[in-house]
C-alpha positions as a Markdown table, in Angstrom:
| # | Residue | x | y | z |
|---|---|---|---|---|
| 1 | Met | 17.5 | 14.2 | 5.9 |
| 2 | Gln | 16.0 | 16.2 | 3.0 |
| 3 | Leu | 13.7 | 14.5 | 0.5 |
| 4 | Gly | 11.6 | 15.8 | -2.5 |
| 5 | Ile | 8.3 | 14.1 | -3.1 |
| 6 | Ile | 6.4 | 14.2 | -6.3 |
| 7 | Gly | 2.8 | 13.2 | -6.1 |
| 8 | Leu | 1.0 | 14.3 | -2.9 |
| 9 | Gly | -2.2 | 12.1 | -3.0 |
| 10 | Arg | -3.1 | 10.1 | 0.0 |
| 11 | Met | 0.0 | 7.9 | 0.2 |
| 12 | Gly | 2.5 | 10.5 | -1.1 |
| 13 | Ala | 1.3 | 13.2 | 1.4 |
| 14 | Asn | 1.2 | 10.8 | 4.4 |
| 15 | Ile | 4.7 | 9.6 | 3.5 |
| 16 | Gly | 5.8 | 13.2 | 3.7 |
| 17 | Arg | 3.9 | 13.7 | 7.1 |
| 18 | Arg | 5.4 | 10.6 | 8.7 |
| 19 | Leu | 8.8 | 11.7 | 7.6 |
| 20 | Met | 8.4 | 15.2 | 9.1 |
| 21 | Gln | 7.1 | 13.7 | 12.2 |
| 22 | Ala | 10.5 | 11.9 | 12.4 |
| 23 | Gly | 12.3 | 15.2 | 12.0 |
| 24 | His | 13.1 | 15.0 | 8.2 |
| 25 | Thr | 12.6 | 17.9 | 5.8 |
| 26 | Ile | 10.2 | 17.7 | 2.8 |
| 27 | Val | 10.0 | 19.5 | -0.4 |
| 28 | Gly | 6.7 | 18.6 | -2.1 |
| 29 | Tyr | 5.3 | 19.0 | -5.5 |
| 30 | Asp | 1.9 | 18.0 | -7.1 |
| 31 | Ala | 0.1 | 19.0 | -10.2 |
| 32 | Ser | -2.6 | 20.3 | -7.7 |
| 33 | Pro | -1.6 | 23.5 | -5.9 |
| 34 | Gln | -4.2 | 22.7 | -3.2 |
| 35 | Ala | -2.4 | 19.3 | -2.5 |
| 36 | Val | 1.0 | 21.2 | -2.2 |
| 37 | Lys | -0.7 | 23.6 | 0.3 |
| 38 | Ala | -2.4 | 20.9 | 2.2 |
| 39 | Leu | 1.0 | 19.3 | 3.2 |
| 40 | Glu | 1.6 | 21.6 | 6.2 |
| 41 | Gly | 5.2 | 21.9 | 7.3 |
| 42 | Ala | 6.7 | 21.0 | 3.9 |
| 43 | Thr | 8.3 | 23.4 | 1.4 |
| 44 | Gly | 6.1 | 23.6 | -1.5 |
| 45 | Ala | 7.4 | 23.6 | -5.1 |
| 46 | Thr | 5.6 | 24.9 | -8.2 |
| 47 | Ser | 7.3 | 22.6 | -10.8 |
| 48 | Leu | 9.9 | 19.8 | -11.0 |
| 49 | Glu | 12.5 | 22.4 | -11.8 |
| 50 | Asp | 11.5 | 24.4 | -8.7 |
| 51 | Leu | 11.6 | 21.1 | -6.5 |
| 52 | Val | 15.0 | 20.1 | -7.7 |
| 53 | Ser | 16.3 | 23.7 | -7.1 |
| 54 | Lys | 15.2 | 23.4 | -3.6 |
| 55 | Leu | 17.1 | 20.3 | -2.8 |
| 56 | Glu | 20.6 | 20.1 | -1.5 |
| 57 | Ala | 23.0 | 17.7 | -3.1 |
| 58 | Pro | 23.0 | 14.8 | -3.0 |
| 59 | Arg | 19.4 | 15.1 | -4.0 |
| 60 | Thr | 16.8 | 12.5 | -3.5 |
| 61 | Val | 13.4 | 12.6 | -5.2 |
| 62 | Trp | 10.6 | 10.1 | -4.1 |
| 63 | Val | 8.1 | 9.7 | -7.1 |
| 64 | Met | 4.6 | 8.7 | -5.8 |
| 65 | Leu | 2.5 | 8.6 | -8.8 |
| 66 | Pro | 0.3 | 6.0 | -10.6 |
| 67 | Ala | 2.2 | 3.4 | -12.6 |
| 68 | Gly | 2.4 | 4.1 | -16.2 |
| 69 | Lys | 2.9 | 7.2 | -18.5 |
| 70 | Ile | 2.7 | 9.7 | -15.7 |
| 71 | Thr | 5.5 | 8.1 | -13.8 |
| 72 | Glu | 7.5 | 7.4 | -16.9 |
| 73 | Asp | 7.3 | 11.1 | -17.8 |
| 74 | Ala | 8.2 | 12.3 | -14.3 |
| 75 | Ile | 11.3 | 10.1 | -14.1 |
| 76 | Ala | 12.5 | 11.0 | -17.6 |
| 77 | Ala | 12.2 | 14.7 | -16.7 |
| 78 | Leu | 14.0 | 14.2 | -13.4 |
| 79 | Gly | 16.8 | 12.4 | -15.3 |
| 80 | Lys | 17.5 | 15.6 | -17.2 |
| 81 | Leu | 17.4 | 17.8 | -14.0 |
| 82 | Leu | 19.4 | 15.9 | -11.5 |
| 83 | His | 23.1 | 15.3 | -11.3 |
| 84 | Lys | 25.7 | 12.7 | -10.6 |
| 85 | Gly | 25.2 | 11.3 | -7.1 |
| 86 | Asp | 21.5 | 12.2 | -6.9 |
| 87 | Cys | 18.9 | 9.5 | -6.6 |
| 88 | Ile | 15.3 | 8.8 | -7.8 |
| 89 | Ile | 13.0 | 6.6 | -5.9 |
| 90 | Asp | 10.0 | 5.1 | -7.5 |
| 91 | Gly | 7.5 | 4.3 | -4.6 |
| 92 | Gly | 4.5 | 3.4 | -6.8 |
| 93 | Asn | 3.6 | 0.0 | -8.3 |
| 94 | Thr | 5.8 | 0.0 | -11.4 |
| 95 | Tyr | 6.3 | -3.1 | -13.4 |
| 96 | Phe | 9.7 | -4.4 | -12.3 |
| 97 | Lys | 11.1 | -4.7 | -16.0 |
| 98 | Asp | 10.5 | -0.9 | -16.3 |
| 99 | Asp | 12.7 | -0.4 | -13.2 |
| 100 | Val | 15.5 | -2.5 | -14.7 |
| 101 | Arg | 15.4 | -0.3 | -17.9 |
| 102 | Arg | 15.3 | 3.0 | -16.0 |
| 103 | Ala | 18.1 | 2.1 | -13.7 |
| 104 | His | 20.4 | 1.2 | -16.7 |
| 105 | Ala | 19.6 | 4.5 | -18.4 |
| 106 | Leu | 20.1 | 6.7 | -15.3 |
| 107 | Arg | 23.3 | 4.9 | -14.3 |
| 108 | Arg | 24.9 | 6.3 | -17.4 |
| 109 | His | 24.5 | 9.8 | -16.0 |
| 110 | Gly | 25.7 | 8.7 | -12.5 |
| 111 | Ile | 22.1 | 9.1 | -11.0 |
| 112 | Gly | 20.9 | 6.4 | -8.7 |
| 113 | Tyr | 17.5 | 4.7 | -8.9 |
| 114 | Leu | 15.6 | 2.7 | -6.2 |
| 115 | Asp | 12.4 | 1.0 | -6.7 |
| 116 | Val | 10.5 | 0.8 | -3.4 |
| 117 | Gly | 7.5 | -1.4 | -3.2 |
| 118 | Thr | 5.4 | 0.2 | -0.6 |
| 119 | Ser | 2.5 | -1.4 | 1.4 |
| 120 | Gly | 0.4 | 0.3 | 3.9 |
| 121 | Gly | -2.1 | 2.4 | 2.1 |
| 122 | Val | -4.1 | 5.0 | 3.8 |
| 123 | Trp | -3.2 | 3.4 | 7.1 |
| 124 | Gly | 0.5 | 4.0 | 6.6 |
| 125 | Leu | 0.8 | 7.3 | 8.5 |
| 126 | Glu | -0.3 | 5.7 | 11.7 |
| 127 | Arg | 0.9 | 2.1 | 11.2 |
| 128 | Gly | 4.1 | 2.7 | 9.1 |
| 129 | Tyr | 4.9 | 1.3 | 5.6 |
| 130 | Cys | 6.3 | -2.2 | 4.8 |
| 131 | Met | 8.9 | -1.6 | 2.1 |
| 132 | Met | 10.7 | -3.8 | -0.4 |
| 133 | Ile | 13.7 | -2.0 | -1.9 |
| 134 | Gly | 15.6 | -2.7 | -5.1 |
| 135 | Gly | 18.8 | -0.9 | -6.2 |
| 136 | Asp | 22.4 | -0.3 | -5.3 |
| 137 | Lys | 23.4 | -1.0 | -1.8 |
| 138 | Ala | 25.2 | 2.3 | -1.5 |
| 139 | Gln | 22.1 | 4.3 | -2.1 |
| 140 | Val | 20.0 | 2.1 | 0.0 |
| 141 | Asp | 22.4 | 2.4 | 2.9 |
| 142 | Arg | 22.6 | 6.2 | 2.5 |
| 143 | Leu | 18.9 | 6.6 | 2.6 |
| 144 | Asp | 18.4 | 4.1 | 5.5 |
| 145 | Pro | 17.2 | 7.0 | 7.9 |
| 146 | Ile | 14.3 | 7.7 | 5.4 |
| 147 | Phe | 13.4 | 4.1 | 5.3 |
| 148 | Lys | 13.7 | 3.4 | 9.0 |
| 149 | Ala | 11.4 | 6.5 | 9.8 |
| 150 | Leu | 8.8 | 5.2 | 7.3 |
| 151 | Ala | 8.8 | 1.6 | 8.5 |
| 152 | Pro | 6.5 | 0.4 | 11.2 |
| 153 | Gly | 9.2 | -0.9 | 13.4 |
| 154 | Ala | 9.5 | -4.2 | 15.2 |
| 155 | Gly | 6.5 | -3.5 | 17.5 |
| 156 | Thr | 5.2 | -6.3 | 19.6 |
| 157 | Ile | 5.4 | -9.1 | 17.1 |
| 158 | Pro | 7.6 | -11.8 | 18.5 |
| 159 | Lys | 11.0 | -12.5 | 16.7 |
| 160 | Thr | 11.2 | -15.5 | 14.4 |
| 161 | Pro | 13.6 | -18.0 | 15.8 |
| 162 | Asn | 16.8 | -18.8 | 14.2 |
| 163 | Arg | 17.2 | -15.4 | 12.5 |
| 164 | Asp | 20.0 | -13.9 | 14.7 |
| 165 | Arg | 22.4 | -13.5 | 11.8 |
| 166 | Ala | 19.7 | -12.2 | 9.3 |
| 167 | Asp | 19.4 | -8.6 | 8.2 |
| 168 | Ser | 18.0 | -6.8 | 11.2 |
| 169 | Arg | 16.0 | -4.3 | 8.9 |
| 170 | Val | 13.5 | -6.9 | 8.0 |
| 171 | Thr | 12.2 | -7.1 | 11.6 |
| 172 | Glu | 11.7 | -3.3 | 11.3 |
| 173 | Gly | 9.6 | -3.7 | 8.3 |
| 174 | Tyr | 11.8 | -3.0 | 5.4 |
| 175 | Met | 14.4 | -4.9 | 3.3 |
| 176 | His | 16.9 | -4.6 | 0.5 |
| 177 | Ala | 15.5 | -7.1 | -1.9 |
| 178 | Gly | 18.2 | -7.0 | -4.4 |
| 179 | Pro | 19.3 | -5.0 | -7.5 |
| 180 | Ala | 17.0 | -2.7 | -9.4 |
| 181 | Gly | 13.6 | -4.2 | -10.1 |
| 182 | Ala | 13.8 | -6.6 | -7.2 |
| 183 | Gly | 11.8 | -4.4 | -4.8 |
| 184 | His | 8.9 | -4.0 | -7.1 |
| 185 | Phe | 9.1 | -7.7 | -8.2 |
| 186 | Val | 8.6 | -8.7 | -4.5 |
| 187 | Lys | 5.9 | -6.1 | -4.1 |
| 188 | Met | 4.1 | -7.4 | -7.3 |
| 189 | Val | 3.9 | -11.0 | -5.9 |
| 190 | His | 2.8 | -9.5 | -2.5 |
| 191 | Asn | -0.2 | -8.0 | -4.4 |
| 192 | Gly | -0.8 | -11.2 | -6.2 |
| 193 | Ile | -0.9 | -13.0 | -2.9 |
| 194 | Glu | -3.2 | -10.3 | -1.7 |
| 195 | Tyr | -5.6 | -11.1 | -4.6 |
| 196 | Gly | -5.7 | -14.6 | -3.6 |
| 197 | Leu | -6.3 | -14.0 | 0.1 |
| 198 | Met | -9.0 | -11.4 | -0.5 |
| 199 | Gln | -10.8 | -13.8 | -3.0 |
| 200 | Ala | -10.8 | -16.7 | -0.4 |
| 201 | Tyr | -12.3 | -14.4 | 2.3 |
| 202 | Ala | -14.9 | -13.2 | -0.2 |
| 203 | Glu | -15.9 | -16.7 | -1.2 |
| 204 | Gly | -16.0 | -18.0 | 2.3 |
| 205 | Phe | -18.3 | -15.2 | 3.6 |
| 206 | Asp | -20.4 | -15.6 | 0.5 |
| 207 | Ile | -20.9 | -19.3 | 1.3 |
| 208 | Met | -22.0 | -18.4 | 4.8 |
| 209 | Arg | -24.4 | -15.7 | 3.6 |
| 210 | Gly | -25.9 | -18.2 | 1.2 |
| 211 | Arg | -26.8 | -20.8 | 3.9 |
| 212 | Gly | -29.9 | -19.0 | 4.6 |
| 213 | Ser | -31.3 | -19.8 | 1.1 |
| 214 | Asp | -34.8 | -21.1 | 0.7 |
| 215 | Lys | -33.4 | -23.4 | -1.9 |
| 216 | Leu | -31.9 | -25.5 | 0.9 |
| 217 | Pro | -33.7 | -28.0 | 3.3 |
| 218 | Glu | -35.3 | -26.0 | 5.9 |
| 219 | Asp | -33.4 | -27.7 | 8.8 |
| 220 | Glu | -30.0 | -27.1 | 7.0 |
| 221 | Arg | -30.5 | -23.4 | 6.7 |
| 222 | Phe | -28.5 | -21.2 | 9.0 |
| 223 | Asp | -28.9 | -17.4 | 9.5 |
| 224 | Ile | -25.2 | -16.7 | 10.0 |
| 225 | Asn | -24.2 | -13.2 | 11.3 |
| 226 | Val | -21.2 | -12.7 | 9.0 |
| 227 | Ala | -20.2 | -9.5 | 10.8 |
| 228 | Asp | -19.9 | -11.5 | 14.1 |
| 229 | Val | -18.0 | -14.3 | 12.3 |
| 230 | Ala | -15.4 | -11.7 | 11.0 |
| 231 | Glu | -15.0 | -10.3 | 14.5 |
| 232 | Val | -14.6 | -13.7 | 16.3 |
| 233 | Trp | -12.2 | -14.9 | 13.7 |
| 234 | Arg | -10.0 | -11.9 | 14.5 |
| 235 | Arg | -9.3 | -13.4 | 17.9 |
| 236 | Gly | -7.2 | -16.6 | 18.0 |
| 237 | Ser | -8.2 | -17.9 | 14.5 |
| 238 | Val | -5.5 | -19.2 | 12.1 |
| 239 | Val | -7.1 | -17.1 | 9.4 |
| 240 | Ala | -6.7 | -13.9 | 11.4 |
| 241 | Ser | -4.9 | -11.0 | 9.4 |
| 242 | Trp | -5.1 | -7.4 | 8.7 |
| 243 | Leu | -7.3 | -8.1 | 5.8 |
| 244 | Leu | -9.7 | -9.8 | 8.1 |
| 245 | Asp | -9.6 | -6.7 | 10.4 |
| 246 | Leu | -10.5 | -4.5 | 7.5 |
| 247 | Thr | -13.3 | -7.0 | 6.5 |
| 248 | Ala | -14.7 | -6.8 | 10.1 |
| 249 | Ile | -14.7 | -3.0 | 9.9 |
| 250 | Ala | -16.5 | -3.0 | 6.6 |
| 251 | Leu | -19.2 | -5.5 | 7.7 |
| 252 | Ala | -19.7 | -3.6 | 10.9 |
| 253 | Lys | -20.6 | -0.6 | 8.8 |
| 254 | Ser | -22.8 | -2.4 | 6.4 |
| 255 | Glu | -23.5 | -6.1 | 6.7 |
| 256 | Lys | -25.2 | -6.5 | 3.4 |
| 257 | Leu | -22.9 | -4.2 | 1.6 |
| 258 | Asp | -25.6 | -2.6 | -0.5 |
| 259 | Glu | -23.6 | 0.4 | -1.5 |
| 260 | Phe | -21.1 | -1.8 | -3.5 |
| 261 | Ser | -21.8 | -3.0 | -7.0 |
| 262 | Gly | -19.4 | -5.9 | -6.7 |
| 263 | Lys | -17.4 | -4.9 | -9.8 |
| 264 | Val | -13.8 | -5.2 | -8.7 |
| 265 | Asp | -11.0 | -3.5 | -10.5 |
| 266 | Asp | -7.4 | -4.8 | -10.8 |
| 267 | Ser | -4.4 | -2.5 | -10.8 |
| 268 | Gly | -2.0 | -4.5 | -12.8 |
| 269 | Glu | 0.1 | -6.4 | -10.2 |
| 270 | Gly | -2.1 | -9.5 | -10.3 |
| 271 | Arg | -1.8 | -9.7 | -14.1 |
| 272 | Trp | 2.1 | -9.2 | -13.8 |
| 273 | Thr | 2.3 | -11.9 | -11.1 |
| 274 | Val | 0.5 | -14.4 | -13.3 |
| 275 | Gln | 2.7 | -13.5 | -16.2 |
| 276 | Ala | 5.7 | -14.0 | -14.0 |
| 277 | Ala | 4.4 | -17.5 | -13.2 |
| 278 | Val | 4.0 | -18.3 | -16.8 |
| 279 | Asp | 7.6 | -17.1 | -17.5 |
| 280 | Glu | 8.9 | -19.2 | -14.7 |
| 281 | Ala | 6.6 | -22.2 | -15.3 |
| 282 | Val | 5.4 | -22.0 | -11.8 |
| 283 | Ala | 1.8 | -23.2 | -11.0 |
| 284 | Ala | -0.2 | -20.3 | -9.5 |
| 285 | Pro | -3.8 | -21.5 | -9.7 |
| 286 | Val | -5.1 | -19.5 | -6.8 |
| 287 | Ile | -3.7 | -16.2 | -7.8 |
| 288 | Thr | -4.7 | -16.8 | -11.4 |
| 289 | Ala | -8.4 | -17.7 | -10.4 |
| 290 | Ala | -8.5 | -14.6 | -8.2 |
| 291 | Leu | -7.4 | -12.4 | -11.0 |
| 292 | Phe | -10.0 | -14.0 | -13.4 |
| 293 | Ala | -12.7 | -13.6 | -10.7 |
| 294 | Arg | -12.0 | -9.9 | -10.8 |
| 295 | Phe | -12.4 | -9.9 | -14.6 |
| 296 | Arg | -15.7 | -11.8 | -14.3 |
| 297 | Ser | -17.1 | -9.3 | -11.7 |
| 298 | Arg | -17.1 | -6.6 | -14.3 |
| 299 | Ile | -19.2 | -8.5 | -16.9 |
| 300 | Glu | -23.0 | -8.9 | -16.6 |
| 301 | Asn | -23.2 | -11.8 | -19.0 |
| 302 | Ser | -20.2 | -12.6 | -21.3 |
| 303 | Phe | -20.3 | -13.4 | -25.0 |
| 304 | Gly | -18.9 | -16.9 | -23.9 |
| 305 | Glu | -21.8 | -17.5 | -21.7 |
| 306 | Lys | -24.2 | -16.7 | -24.4 |
| 307 | Leu | -22.4 | -19.0 | -26.8 |
| 308 | Leu | -22.7 | -21.7 | -24.1 |
| 309 | Ser | -26.5 | -21.3 | -24.1 |
| 310 | Ala | -26.5 | -21.2 | -27.9 |
| 311 | Met | -24.6 | -24.5 | -28.2 |
| 312 | Arg | -26.9 | -26.2 | -25.6 |
| 313 | Lys | -29.9 | -25.2 | -27.6 |
| 314 | Glu | -28.3 | -26.5 | -30.9 |
| 315 | Phe | -27.2 | -29.8 | -29.7 |
| 316 | Gly | -30.0 | -30.6 | -27.3 |
| 317 | Gly | -32.8 | -28.2 | -27.8 |
| 318 | His | -32.2 | -26.7 | -24.3 |
| 319 | Ile | -34.1 | -23.5 | -23.9 |
| 320 | Glu | -32.9 | -20.9 | -21.4 |
| 321 | Ser | -34.9 | -20.7 | -18.3 |
| 322 | Thr | -36.4 | -17.4 | -17.4 |
| 323 | Ile | -34.4 | -16.2 | -14.3 |
| 324 | Pro | -34.8 | -12.7 | -13.0 |
| 325 | Val | -31.6 | -10.6 | -13.1 |
| 326 | His | -30.6 | -9.8 | -9.6 |
| 327 | Lys | -27.4 | -8.1 | -8.4 |
| 328 | Ala | -27.6 | -10.3 | -5.3 |
| 329 | Arg | -29.5 | -13.2 | -4.0 |
| 330 | Asp | -33.1 | -12.5 | -3.1 |
| 331 | Glu | -32.3 | -12.9 | 0.7 |
| 332 | Asp | -29.8 | -10.1 | 0.4 |
| 333 | Lys | -32.4 | -7.6 | -0.6 |
């Protein structure tokens, strides 16, 4: 099949490469001419208009841009360039309510819209992409060859019992989650869970690092090799996962992680997941705490913490102790 891709960053370009490896034809556009040129084997485009002109009907354009205005503008422009029967795919991390709005607007012109939550990151070219798809069934079915080529496939993972009558696509690594917005909603929750998992690993490894502290009784101090722990947990442990695989890789490169500041960004999906939990009155303490931990990581000392010290001084005359400011524990230096 033929597919247009807008946004040839790491994921967009690798999606194009994986599809071309499977025999599909790619027309690519990026604001950077160098990125277009770097996607060898694809037909390059110089503008959105040029990209659309090089696609055969029914046209399909995969938008792989950061969530927000740049994606909004690209889809609005495509809505004026495409025709009835064509389809726009948003493969980024868009807020699912925006998908619902866009799908309604494009449907009035007969243009299809699919929201595809895409997980796999920079490893997707080799491993494949796990995809959660929202939109009309007819468009999902028409574009199945694209999704099948991008998906990781069943691989060697044993099949789950009692799923003989279930959708076989999910065992290949992609699913039709429901109408417009459902794909990005499922991916949003996926990323919220990812926040919680990552935070749990981070806290656990920090506890193990801290066991060597001279603040502890000498016979209860342990010098734990956390890189070795990460490696051994990959084999047979109930906490084994791909995230743990990546943790092991990172610690093998740099056990003390001195090159990192510890200031952790959040890209939006964690906030949206917590907001969805509030809307649904669902308790989500782990995901919420993981999101707040990222906020806290970006603040040296908050106003709230200063106010706590001020209150302690006022009601009890407590004076702040003089504690050297360290980015990490002394034993990590």
